[in-house]
XYZ file of N, CA and C in Angstrom:
195
model
N 181.797 238.850 99.593
C 181.140 238.010 100.523
C 181.450 238.820 101.707
N 180.526 239.367 102.669
C 180.921 240.074 103.663
C 181.540 239.172 104.968
N 182.280 239.714 105.875
C 182.900 238.979 106.977
C 181.453 238.074 107.862
N 180.648 238.804 108.058
C 179.886 238.548 108.790
C 178.805 237.277 108.254
N 178.581 237.215 106.968
C 177.947 236.169 106.431
C 178.573 235.015 106.033
N 180.219 235.420 105.899
C 181.085 234.253 105.637
C 181.106 233.374 107.193
N 181.275 233.971 108.253
C 181.008 233.328 109.631
C 180.147 232.508 109.780
N 178.826 233.270 109.664
C 177.502 232.585 109.681
C 177.386 231.535 108.790
N 177.658 231.537 107.671
C 177.558 230.344 106.896
C 178.471 229.180 107.344
N 179.634 229.606 107.795
C 180.613 228.595 107.927
C 179.889 227.707 108.970
N 179.662 228.258 109.959
C 178.756 227.546 110.971
C 177.356 226.870 110.868
N 176.875 227.304 109.719
C 175.387 226.538 109.493
C 176.003 225.468 108.530
N 176.856 225.459 107.600
C 177.200 224.464 106.554
C 177.673 223.142 107.610
N 177.196 221.962 107.509
C 177.581 220.535 108.113
C 178.581 220.010 107.595
N 179.476 219.479 108.325
C 180.534 218.468 107.835
C 179.994 217.172 108.342
N 180.668 216.117 107.780
C 180.012 214.689 108.553
C 180.331 214.575 110.173
N 181.553 215.143 110.619
C 181.392 214.920 111.898
C 180.930 215.719 112.639
N 180.593 216.930 112.266
C 180.066 218.116 112.776
C 178.573 218.557 112.607
N 177.731 217.311 112.135
C 176.300 217.661 111.913
C 175.724 218.198 112.711
N 175.864 217.676 114.043
C 175.053 217.651 115.269
C 175.189 219.288 115.600
N 176.523 219.907 115.502
C 176.532 221.209 115.646
C 175.567 222.106 114.854
N 175.655 221.647 113.732
C 175.075 222.519 112.527
C 173.411 222.489 112.789
N 172.962 221.347 113.538
C 171.488 221.126 113.765
C 171.070 221.887 114.959
N 172.406 222.230 116.069
C 171.844 223.059 116.930
C 171.975 224.602 116.728
N 172.828 224.712 115.452
C 173.001 226.232 115.246
C 171.586 226.547 114.555
N 171.125 225.572 113.916
C 169.868 225.867 112.979
C 168.554 226.161 113.851
N 168.522 224.976 114.902
C 167.322 225.722 115.678
C 167.596 226.789 116.415
N 168.827 227.010 116.894
C 168.782 228.213 117.520
C 168.601 229.448 117.000
N 169.102 229.720 115.984
C 168.764 230.755 114.876
C 167.394 230.874 114.613
N 166.728 229.567 114.352
C 165.121 229.934 114.090
C 164.742 230.243 115.565
N 164.968 229.949 116.524
C 164.404 230.250 117.903
C 164.596 231.910 118.202
N 165.809 232.197 117.655
C 165.966 233.792 117.635
C 164.942 234.547 116.735
N 164.863 234.114 115.813
C 163.993 234.527 114.582
C 162.689 234.727 115.239
N 162.203 233.473 115.487
C 160.768 233.617 116.243
C 160.460 234.198 117.367
N 161.399 234.537 118.123
C 161.442 235.352 119.392
C 161.286 236.708 119.097
N 162.198 237.203 118.148
C 161.863 238.720 117.823
C 160.842 238.843 116.644
N 160.605 237.990 115.965
C 158.931 238.135 115.336
C 157.990 238.413 116.324
N 157.790 237.559 117.367
C 156.720 237.749 118.467
C 156.779 238.881 119.327
N 158.053 239.338 119.691
C 158.044 240.585 120.145
C 157.695 241.733 119.497
N 157.963 241.831 118.177
C 157.627 242.729 117.094
C 156.286 242.945 117.195
N 155.646 241.762 116.854
C 153.991 241.571 116.889
C 153.471 242.215 117.888
N 153.955 241.568 119.176
C 153.451 242.006 120.427
C 153.390 243.322 120.671
N 154.690 244.198 120.483
C 154.723 245.502 120.654
C 153.782 246.367 119.457
N 153.708 245.849 118.592
C 152.705 246.483 117.739
C 151.412 246.375 118.078
N 150.986 245.198 118.508
C 149.409 245.085 118.803
C 149.253 245.916 120.269
N 150.514 245.861 121.108
C 149.950 246.923 122.605
C 149.913 248.073 122.224
N 150.613 248.571 121.057
C 150.500 250.068 120.904
C 149.310 250.395 120.081
N 148.682 249.576 119.384
C 147.544 249.973 119.061
C 146.233 249.995 120.178
N 146.447 248.993 120.977
C 145.380 248.786 122.152
C 145.684 250.241 123.136
N 146.825 250.590 123.284
C 147.164 251.852 123.976
C 146.514 252.997 123.039
N 146.521 252.981 122.032
C 145.918 254.258 121.374
C 144.462 254.150 121.776
N 143.934 252.951 121.249
C 142.473 253.037 121.370
C 141.978 253.214 122.930
N 142.591 252.642 123.848
C 142.297 253.092 124.977
C 142.218 254.444 125.592
N 143.488 255.170 125.160
C 143.770 256.377 125.491
C 142.890 257.179 124.728
N 141.996 256.717 123.495
C 141.287 257.754 122.967
C 139.963 257.476 123.501
N 139.371 256.221 123.969
C 138.326 256.269 124.879
C 138.061 256.904 126.441
N 139.403 256.754 126.658
C 139.271 257.573 128.089
C 139.155 258.815 128.167
N 139.995 259.493 126.769
C 139.958 260.865 126.907
C 138.620 261.569 126.276
N 137.582 260.301 125.607
C 136.355 260.696 125.342
C 136.295 261.217 123.906
N 137.408 261.082 123.052
C 137.419 261.486 121.675
C 136.387 260.312 120.924
N 136.430 259.381 121.527
C 135.721 258.514 120.284
C 134.645 257.620 121.721
N 133.412 258.264 121.936
C 132.783 257.694 123.106
C 131.979 256.640 122.470
N 131.626 255.248 123.076
C 131.193 254.130 122.775
C 129.955 254.253 123.293
N 128.685 253.460 122.620
C 127.434 253.636 123.126
C 127.108 252.192 123.085
N 126.780 251.548 124.222
C 126.551 250.234 124.058
C 125.145 249.834 124.197
């Protein structure tokens, strides 16, 4: 078992007197995971919009309404 995994699991496992700390750790870990996921999705979407906008401005794909 790697050292990082050992330290992470040590703080995620709850003991009877430290159950509140375990809940706080779990909530904060999930918050960081959710934040990274949203940031990654936002960057992917903005890159797609940028490419589409650049193509329309340069006239490579004209749109007729």
